[in-house]
Coordinates of C-alpha atoms and ligand atoms in Angstrom, one line a residue:
M1 CA -30.2 -5.7 -67.1
S2 CA -30.8 -7.6 -63.9
S3 CA -30.4 -5.8 -60.6
K4 CA -27.4 -8.0 -59.7
V5 CA -25.3 -6.7 -62.6
N6 CA -25.6 -3.0 -62.4
H7 CA -23.2 -0.3 -61.2
F8 CA -25.7 1.3 -58.8
N9 CA -26.0 0.9 -55.0
S10 CA -25.7 -2.9 -54.8
K11 CA -27.2 -3.2 -51.3
L12 CA -30.3 -1.2 -52.5
S13 CA -30.5 -3.3 -55.7
E14 CA -30.6 -6.4 -53.5
E15 CA -33.3 -4.9 -51.3
L16 CA -35.3 -4.0 -54.4
S17 CA -35.7 -7.6 -55.3
E18 CA -36.5 -8.5 -51.7
N19 CA -39.1 -5.8 -50.9
S20 CA -41.8 -8.3 -50.2
I21 CA -44.7 -6.1 -49.2
R22 CA -44.7 -4.0 -52.3
A23 CA -43.7 -7.0 -54.4
A24 CA -46.8 -8.8 -53.2
W25 CA -48.9 -5.8 -54.1
E26 CA -47.4 -5.4 -57.6
R27 CA -47.7 -9.2 -58.2
S28 CA -51.3 -9.1 -57.4
T29 CA -52.2 -6.3 -59.7
K30 CA -50.2 -7.9 -62.5
N31 CA -51.8 -11.3 -61.9
Q32 CA -55.3 -9.8 -61.7
T33 CA -54.9 -8.3 -65.2
A34 CA -53.0 -11.2 -66.7
N35 CA -55.2 -14.1 -65.6
N36 CA -58.3 -12.4 -64.7
K37 CA -58.2 -14.6 -61.6
Q38 CA -60.1 -13.7 -58.5
I39 CA -57.1 -12.7 -56.3
V40 CA -57.7 -11.1 -52.9
N41 CA -54.9 -8.9 -51.7
L42 CA -54.7 -8.3 -48.0
S43 CA -51.0 -7.3 -48.0
L44 CA -50.4 -3.6 -47.8
G45 CA -51.4 -1.3 -44.9
N46 CA -52.9 1.3 -47.2
P47 CA -56.4 2.2 -45.8
S48 CA -59.1 1.9 -48.4
D49 CA -61.4 4.4 -46.5
L50 CA -61.5 8.0 -47.7
P51 CA -60.1 10.8 -45.7
P52 CA -62.7 12.7 -43.6
K53 CA -65.1 15.0 -45.5
L54 CA -63.7 17.9 -43.5
F55 CA -60.3 17.3 -45.1
F56 CA -61.8 18.2 -48.5
H57 CA -63.8 21.1 -47.0
Y58 CA -60.6 22.7 -45.8
L59 CA -58.7 21.7 -48.9
G60 CA -61.4 23.7 -50.9
K61 CA -61.0 26.7 -48.7
L62 CA -57.3 26.5 -49.0
T63 CA -57.5 26.5 -52.8
K64 CA -59.6 29.6 -52.7
A65 CA -57.3 31.3 -50.2
G66 CA -54.2 30.2 -52.1
S67 CA -54.6 32.8 -54.8
K68 CA -54.2 35.5 -52.1
E69 CA -52.2 33.9 -49.3
R70 CA -48.6 32.7 -49.9
F71 CA -48.4 29.4 -48.1
L72 CA -46.7 27.2 -50.6
G73 CA -43.3 28.8 -50.2
Y74 CA -40.2 27.6 -48.3
M75 CA -40.7 27.8 -44.6
D76 CA -39.0 27.0 -41.2
N77 CA -37.7 23.5 -41.6
A78 CA -39.6 22.5 -38.5
G79 CA -42.9 23.5 -40.2
Y80 CA -45.5 26.3 -39.7
I81 CA -45.4 27.6 -36.1
E82 CA -49.3 27.7 -35.9
T83 CA -49.4 24.0 -36.9
R84 CA -46.8 23.0 -34.4
H85 CA -48.6 25.1 -31.7
A86 CA -51.9 23.4 -32.4
I87 CA -50.3 19.9 -32.2
A88 CA -48.5 20.9 -28.9
R89 CA -51.9 22.0 -27.5
D90 CA -53.5 18.8 -28.6
L91 CA -50.7 16.7 -27.0
S92 CA -51.0 18.7 -23.8
N93 CA -54.8 18.1 -23.7
L94 CA -54.1 14.4 -24.2
N95 CA -51.6 14.4 -21.3
F96 CA -49.0 12.3 -22.9
F97 CA -46.0 14.2 -21.5
S98 CA -45.7 14.9 -17.8
K99 CA -44.5 18.4 -18.6
A100 CA -46.4 20.9 -20.8
I101 CA -45.2 20.7 -24.4
N102 CA -45.0 23.6 -26.8
E103 CA -44.1 24.2 -30.5
N104 CA -40.4 24.3 -29.7
Y105 CA -40.4 20.5 -29.2
I106 CA -42.4 19.7 -32.4
V107 CA -41.0 19.1 -35.9
L108 CA -43.4 18.4 -38.7
T109 CA -42.1 15.6 -40.9
C110 CA -42.9 13.7 -44.0
G111 CA -44.9 11.0 -42.3
A112 CA -43.6 8.8 -39.5
S113 CA -40.9 7.4 -41.9
G114 CA -39.5 10.9 -42.3
G115 CA -39.7 11.5 -38.6
I116 CA -37.9 8.3 -37.7
N117 CA -35.2 9.0 -40.2
C118 CA -34.6 12.5 -39.0
T119 CA -34.5 11.3 -35.4
L120 CA -32.0 8.5 -36.1
H121 CA -29.9 10.9 -38.1
S122 CA -29.8 13.2 -35.1
L123 CA -29.0 10.6 -32.5
L124 CA -26.5 8.3 -34.2
N125 CA -22.8 8.3 -34.7
P126 CA -21.4 5.5 -36.9
L127 CA -22.0 2.0 -35.4
D128 CA -24.1 3.3 -32.6
E129 CA -26.7 0.6 -31.8
V130 CA -30.4 0.7 -32.0
I131 CA -32.5 -2.0 -30.5
L132 CA -35.5 -3.4 -32.4
L133 CA -38.0 -5.9 -31.0
S134 CA -38.9 -8.4 -33.7
P135 CA -41.4 -8.7 -35.3
Y136 CA -40.9 -5.0 -36.3
F137 CA -42.0 -2.7 -39.1
V138 CA -40.0 -3.9 -42.1
D139 CA -38.2 -0.7 -42.8
Y140 CA -36.8 0.0 -39.4
P141 CA -33.5 -1.8 -40.1
K142 CA -33.1 0.1 -43.3
Y143 CA -33.7 3.4 -41.5
I144 CA -31.0 2.5 -39.0
L145 CA -28.5 1.6 -41.7
N146 CA -29.3 4.8 -43.6
H147 CA -27.6 6.6 -40.7
K148 CA -24.7 4.2 -40.3
G149 CA -26.2 2.7 -37.2
A150 CA -26.1 -1.0 -36.2
V151 CA -29.2 -3.0 -35.8
K152 CA -29.6 -5.1 -32.6
T153 CA -32.6 -7.3 -32.7
I154 CA -34.3 -8.8 -29.7
K155 CA -35.7 -12.2 -30.6
P156 CA -39.4 -12.4 -30.0
K157 CA -41.2 -14.6 -27.5
P158 CA -44.2 -16.1 -29.2
P159 CA -47.1 -16.3 -28.8
F160 CA -47.5 -12.9 -26.9
F161 CA -44.6 -10.9 -28.5
D162 CA -44.3 -8.8 -25.3
I163 CA -41.2 -6.7 -24.4
D164 CA -38.5 -9.0 -23.2
I165 CA -36.8 -6.9 -20.5
Y166 CA -34.2 -9.6 -19.7
Q167 CA -33.0 -9.8 -23.4
I168 CA -32.9 -6.0 -23.7
E169 CA -30.8 -5.8 -20.5
K170 CA -28.3 -8.3 -21.9
T171 CA -28.2 -6.4 -25.2
I172 CA -27.5 -2.9 -23.9
N173 CA -23.9 -1.8 -24.0
K174 CA -21.9 1.5 -24.4
K175 CA -22.8 1.7 -28.1
T176 CA -26.6 1.5 -27.4
K177 CA -28.3 4.8 -28.3
A178 CA -31.9 4.0 -28.7
I179 CA -34.7 1.5 -28.8
I180 CA -37.7 1.7 -31.1
I181 CA -41.0 0.8 -29.6
N182 CA -44.1 0.4 -31.8
S183 CA -47.4 0.1 -30.0
P184 CA -50.0 -0.8 -31.2
N185 CA -47.6 -3.0 -33.2
N186 CA -47.3 -3.6 -36.9
P187 CA -47.4 -6.6 -37.5
T188 CA -48.8 -8.2 -34.3
G189 CA -51.4 -5.7 -33.2
K190 CA -49.9 -6.0 -29.6
I191 CA -50.3 -3.1 -27.2
Y192 CA -47.7 -3.0 -24.5
S193 CA -49.0 -2.6 -20.9
T194 CA -48.1 0.2 -18.5
E195 CA -46.3 -2.3 -16.3
R196 CA -44.1 -3.5 -19.0
L197 CA -43.3 0.0 -20.3
K198 CA -42.5 1.1 -16.7
K199 CA -40.1 -1.8 -16.3
L200 CA -38.5 -0.9 -19.6
S201 CA -38.2 2.7 -18.5
N202 CA -36.6 1.7 -15.2
L203 CA -34.1 -0.5 -17.0
L204 CA -33.2 2.2 -19.4
K205 CA -32.8 4.8 -16.6
N206 CA -30.3 2.5 -14.8
K207 CA -28.5 1.5 -18.0
S208 CA -28.3 5.2 -19.2
K209 CA -26.4 5.9 -15.9
S210 CA -24.1 3.0 -16.3
V211 CA -23.2 3.6 -20.0
G212 CA -22.8 7.3 -19.3
H213 CA -25.3 8.7 -21.9
P214 CA -29.1 8.7 -22.4
I215 CA -30.6 5.7 -24.2
F216 CA -33.6 7.1 -26.0
I217 CA -36.9 5.5 -26.6
I218 CA -38.3 6.3 -30.1
S219 CA -42.0 5.7 -29.7
D220 CA -43.6 5.0 -33.1
E221 CA -47.3 5.7 -32.4
V222 CA -48.8 5.7 -35.9
Y223 CA -51.6 3.3 -34.8
R224 CA -52.3 4.8 -31.3
E225 CA -55.9 5.7 -32.3
I226 CA -56.7 2.2 -33.6
V227 CA -57.3 0.4 -30.3
Y228 CA -60.0 -2.3 -29.6
P229 CA -61.7 -2.0 -26.2
P230 CA -61.0 -3.1 -23.5
A231 CA -57.4 -2.6 -24.6
R232 CA -55.9 0.8 -23.9
F233 CA -52.9 2.5 -25.4
F234 CA -50.1 3.8 -23.2
S235 CA -47.2 5.9 -24.5
P236 CA -43.8 5.2 -23.1
V237 CA -43.1 9.0 -23.3
S238 CA -45.4 9.3 -20.2
F239 CA -42.9 7.3 -18.1
Y240 CA -39.5 8.0 -19.6
S241 CA -38.0 11.5 -20.1
N242 CA -35.4 10.6 -22.8
S243 CA -38.1 9.8 -25.3
I244 CA -39.2 10.9 -28.7
M245 CA -42.7 10.4 -30.0
V246 CA -43.2 9.8 -33.7
Y247 CA -46.7 10.2 -35.1
S248 CA -48.3 10.3 -38.5
F249 CA -51.7 11.3 -39.9
S250 CA -51.4 8.6 -42.6
K251 CA -53.6 6.1 -40.7
S252 CA -55.7 8.3 -38.5
L253 CA -56.9 10.5 -41.4
N254 CA -56.4 8.0 -44.2
I255 CA -53.9 10.3 -46.0
P256 CA -50.7 8.2 -46.3
G257 CA -50.0 9.8 -49.7
E258 CA -50.0 13.3 -48.2
R259 CA -46.9 12.4 -46.2
I260 CA -47.5 14.3 -43.0
G261 CA -46.6 13.5 -39.4
Y262 CA -44.5 14.9 -36.6
V263 CA -41.8 14.2 -34.1
A264 CA -42.5 15.4 -30.5
I265 CA -39.5 15.5 -28.2
N266 CA -40.1 15.0 -24.6
P267 CA -39.5 18.4 -23.0
E268 CA -37.8 16.7 -20.1
A269 CA -35.3 14.9 -22.4
E270 CA -31.6 15.7 -21.9
N271 CA -30.6 18.6 -24.3
A272 CA -34.1 18.7 -25.7
N273 CA -33.5 22.1 -27.4
L274 CA -30.4 20.8 -29.1
L275 CA -32.3 17.7 -30.2
F276 CA -35.1 19.8 -31.7
N277 CA -32.5 21.8 -33.7
L278 CA -30.8 18.6 -34.9
I279 CA -34.1 17.0 -36.0
K280 CA -35.1 20.2 -37.7
L281 CA -31.7 20.4 -39.5
S282 CA -32.0 16.7 -40.5
N283 CA -35.4 17.5 -42.1
R284 CA -33.5 19.9 -44.4
T285 CA -30.2 18.0 -45.0
L286 CA -31.9 14.6 -45.6
G287 CA -33.7 16.4 -48.4
F288 CA -37.2 16.5 -47.0
T289 CA -36.8 20.3 -46.4
N290 CA -40.2 20.5 -44.6
A291 CA -43.4 18.5 -44.3
P292 CA -46.0 19.2 -47.1
A293 CA -47.4 22.7 -46.8
I294 CA -51.0 21.8 -47.7
G295 CA -51.2 19.1 -45.0
Q296 CA -49.7 21.5 -42.5
K297 CA -52.4 24.1 -43.3
I298 CA -55.3 21.5 -42.9
I299 CA -54.1 19.4 -40.0
P300 CA -54.8 22.0 -37.2
R301 CA -58.5 22.0 -38.2
L302 CA -58.8 18.3 -38.0
L303 CA -57.0 17.6 -34.7
P304 CA -60.3 17.6 -32.7
L305 CA -61.6 14.8 -34.9
R306 CA -61.1 11.4 -33.2
M307 CA -61.0 8.3 -35.2
R308 CA -64.0 5.9 -35.3
I309 CA -62.7 2.3 -35.2
N310 CA -66.1 0.5 -35.4
D311 CA -65.5 -0.6 -39.0
Y312 CA -62.0 -1.9 -38.3
Q313 CA -63.4 -3.8 -35.3
K314 CA -66.0 -5.5 -37.4
K315 CA -63.4 -6.5 -40.0
R316 CA -61.1 -7.7 -37.3
D317 CA -63.9 -9.7 -35.7
I318 CA -65.0 -11.5 -38.8
L319 CA -61.4 -12.4 -39.7
I320 CA -60.8 -13.7 -36.2
K321 CA -63.9 -15.9 -36.4
T322 CA -62.9 -17.3 -39.8
L323 CA -59.3 -18.0 -38.7
K324 CA -60.4 -19.7 -35.5
E325 CA -62.9 -21.8 -37.3
S326 CA -60.3 -22.8 -39.8
G327 CA -57.8 -23.8 -37.0
F328 CA -55.2 -21.1 -37.5
E329 CA -53.0 -20.1 -34.5
F330 CA -52.8 -16.4 -33.7
Q331 CA -53.1 -13.7 -30.9
E332 CA -56.1 -11.4 -31.3
P333 CA -54.8 -7.9 -32.2
E334 CA -55.5 -5.3 -29.5
G335 CA -54.8 -2.5 -31.9
A336 CA -53.7 -1.5 -35.5
F337 CA -55.2 -3.3 -38.5
Y338 CA -53.2 -6.5 -38.9
L339 CA -53.4 -10.1 -37.9
F340 CA -50.2 -12.1 -37.4
V341 CA -50.8 -15.7 -38.0
K342 CA -48.7 -18.8 -37.6
K343 CA -48.1 -20.8 -40.8
P344 CA -49.8 -24.1 -40.2
I345 CA -47.5 -26.1 -42.6
D346 CA -44.0 -25.8 -44.1
G347 CA -43.4 -22.4 -45.6
N348 CA -42.9 -23.5 -49.2
K349 CA -46.0 -25.6 -49.3
F350 CA -47.9 -22.8 -47.7
A351 CA -46.7 -20.3 -50.3
E352 CA -47.9 -22.8 -53.0
L353 CA -51.3 -23.0 -51.4
L354 CA -51.7 -19.2 -51.2
E355 CA -50.9 -18.9 -54.9
K356 CA -53.3 -21.7 -55.8
I357 CA -56.1 -20.1 -53.7
G358 CA -55.3 -16.6 -54.9
L359 CA -54.7 -14.9 -51.6
I360 CA -52.0 -12.4 -51.1
V361 CA -50.6 -11.8 -47.6
V362 CA -47.2 -10.9 -46.4
D363 CA -44.6 -13.4 -45.3
S364 CA -43.1 -12.7 -41.8
D365 CA -39.4 -13.0 -42.8
P366 CA -38.9 -9.2 -43.4
F367 CA -40.5 -8.5 -40.0
G368 CA -37.6 -10.3 -38.4
I369 CA -39.2 -13.6 -37.6
K370 CA -39.9 -16.8 -39.5
G371 CA -43.0 -19.0 -39.7
Y372 CA -45.8 -16.4 -39.7
F373 CA -47.8 -14.4 -42.2
R374 CA -49.5 -11.0 -41.9
I375 CA -53.0 -10.1 -43.0
A376 CA -53.9 -6.4 -43.3
F377 CA -57.6 -5.6 -42.8
C378 CA -57.8 -1.9 -43.8
Y379 CA -59.8 -2.8 -46.9
D380 CA -63.5 -2.5 -47.9
M381 CA -65.7 -5.0 -46.1
E382 CA -66.5 -6.7 -49.5
I383 CA -62.8 -7.5 -49.9
I384 CA -62.5 -8.7 -46.3
K385 CA -65.4 -11.1 -46.8
K386 CA -63.8 -12.4 -50.0
G387 CA -60.6 -12.7 -48.0
C388 CA -62.5 -14.8 -45.3
K389 CA -63.7 -17.1 -48.0
K390 CA -60.1 -17.6 -49.2
L391 CA -58.9 -18.2 -45.7
F392 CA -61.6 -20.8 -45.2
D393 CA -60.5 -22.5 -48.4
L394 CA -56.9 -22.3 -47.2
G395 CA -57.8 -23.9 -43.9
E396 CA -59.5 -26.8 -45.8
E397 CA -56.5 -27.3 -48.0
V398 CA -54.2 -27.3 -44.9
K399 CA -56.5 -29.9 -43.2
K400 CA -56.3 -32.1 -46.4
I401 CA -52.4 -31.9 -46.4
K402 CA -52.3 -32.7 -42.6
R403 CA -54.7 -35.6 -43.0
R404 CA -52.6 -37.0 -45.9
S405 CA -49.3 -36.7 -44.0
S406 CA -50.8 -38.4 -40.9
G407 CA -52.0 -41.3 -43.2
F408 CA -55.8 -40.8 -42.7
Ligands
LIG1 C1 -45.2 0.9 -37.6 C2 -45.2 1.9 -38.8 N1 -44.3 2.9 -38.7 C3 -44.2 3.8 -39.7 C4 -44.9 3.7 -40.8 C5 -44.8 4.7 -41.9 O1 -45.8 5.6 -41.8 P1 -45.9 7.0 -42.7 O2 -46.8 6.8 -43.8 O3 -46.4 8.0 -41.7 O4 -44.5 7.3 -43.1 C6 -45.8 2.6 -41.0 C7 -46.6 2.4 -42.2 O5 -47.3 1.5 -42.5 C8 -45.9 1.7 -39.9 O6 -46.7 0.6 -40.0

């Protein structure tokens, strides 16, 4: 039965057929087996590197201890206190918040996705508005709608995709509850500067006063370790008290399947204690109950590890070189592991070319902007090199089309 004629959630059924990132992934695996064609898939942000060896070391220790220690039971919905304590200590050392943070402001969540959902569930009344800056992580609008909120999108200003303070100012009204900031950004790789974040903070402080309630910044920091020098990461939680940091170990430890992350509430936020209890309750009532116990037991041991980004940098650099040589237009990513590239020709023709060449990337439509495509470079170097070859071929085909249409 087609998804259009079933009696289930019709909106979700529609989304199922539109879910482009996963669809691209599934199409590639099917095509590979069906045609045995050399397809290169650079679509999903699923790191191919293994987790650190220490992860398995502590996993082994945990397995041995598990027969004596009861750690796989139900627990506080915020997570194990010692894990929250270790994270609070780590955040204090990193000086993100201007006030010392402790475990009473940390809720362990099922990844950043779980964290954002619990946060939105705690903040929103029906039709409260949440501002998104497009291009944004594809699932943000769905998360907002999950909690009956309304999505307000700020149109991007290519080519830099910076925060457009003026547009945000015009968009804020009494229904505005929050804005989601994602830096380094998926899909652009943009890192917002301190100046811009401070301007945003000042605007939100003033607007919070005039609308009569705090407008929260939800800072999605899943890529904050993946930063290419000389770029530097700045968290908006350092400048703005009504802020909530959302973090995940999916990308920093290459464990997206383990589903572990956290929400850290700015201790200076209005009603921070109440917010903590609401987010903790949401973890339970949304059905997550708590973040995975195994991850929680291992994470404190791995917090001192800092990510090495050399390999990502090499992959980024060879892709940049290929794209430049082939005449594509894009901004060099300052962080994360994506390249956001302008389509050089009409979208339909471009899609046909991608299929002909056997390269899978993600169309920009679901990120809230038309006319671009996203390349993920969190794959083995061998695949990246094959991808470069495909991009080169793509560039050549584009040049042929352009020559033909200009009559040369
Ligand atoms: C910007 C952004 N936020 C959140 C997530 C979800 O992360 P998690 O695996 O921690 O739920 C992703 C995943 O790719 C992402 O790119």
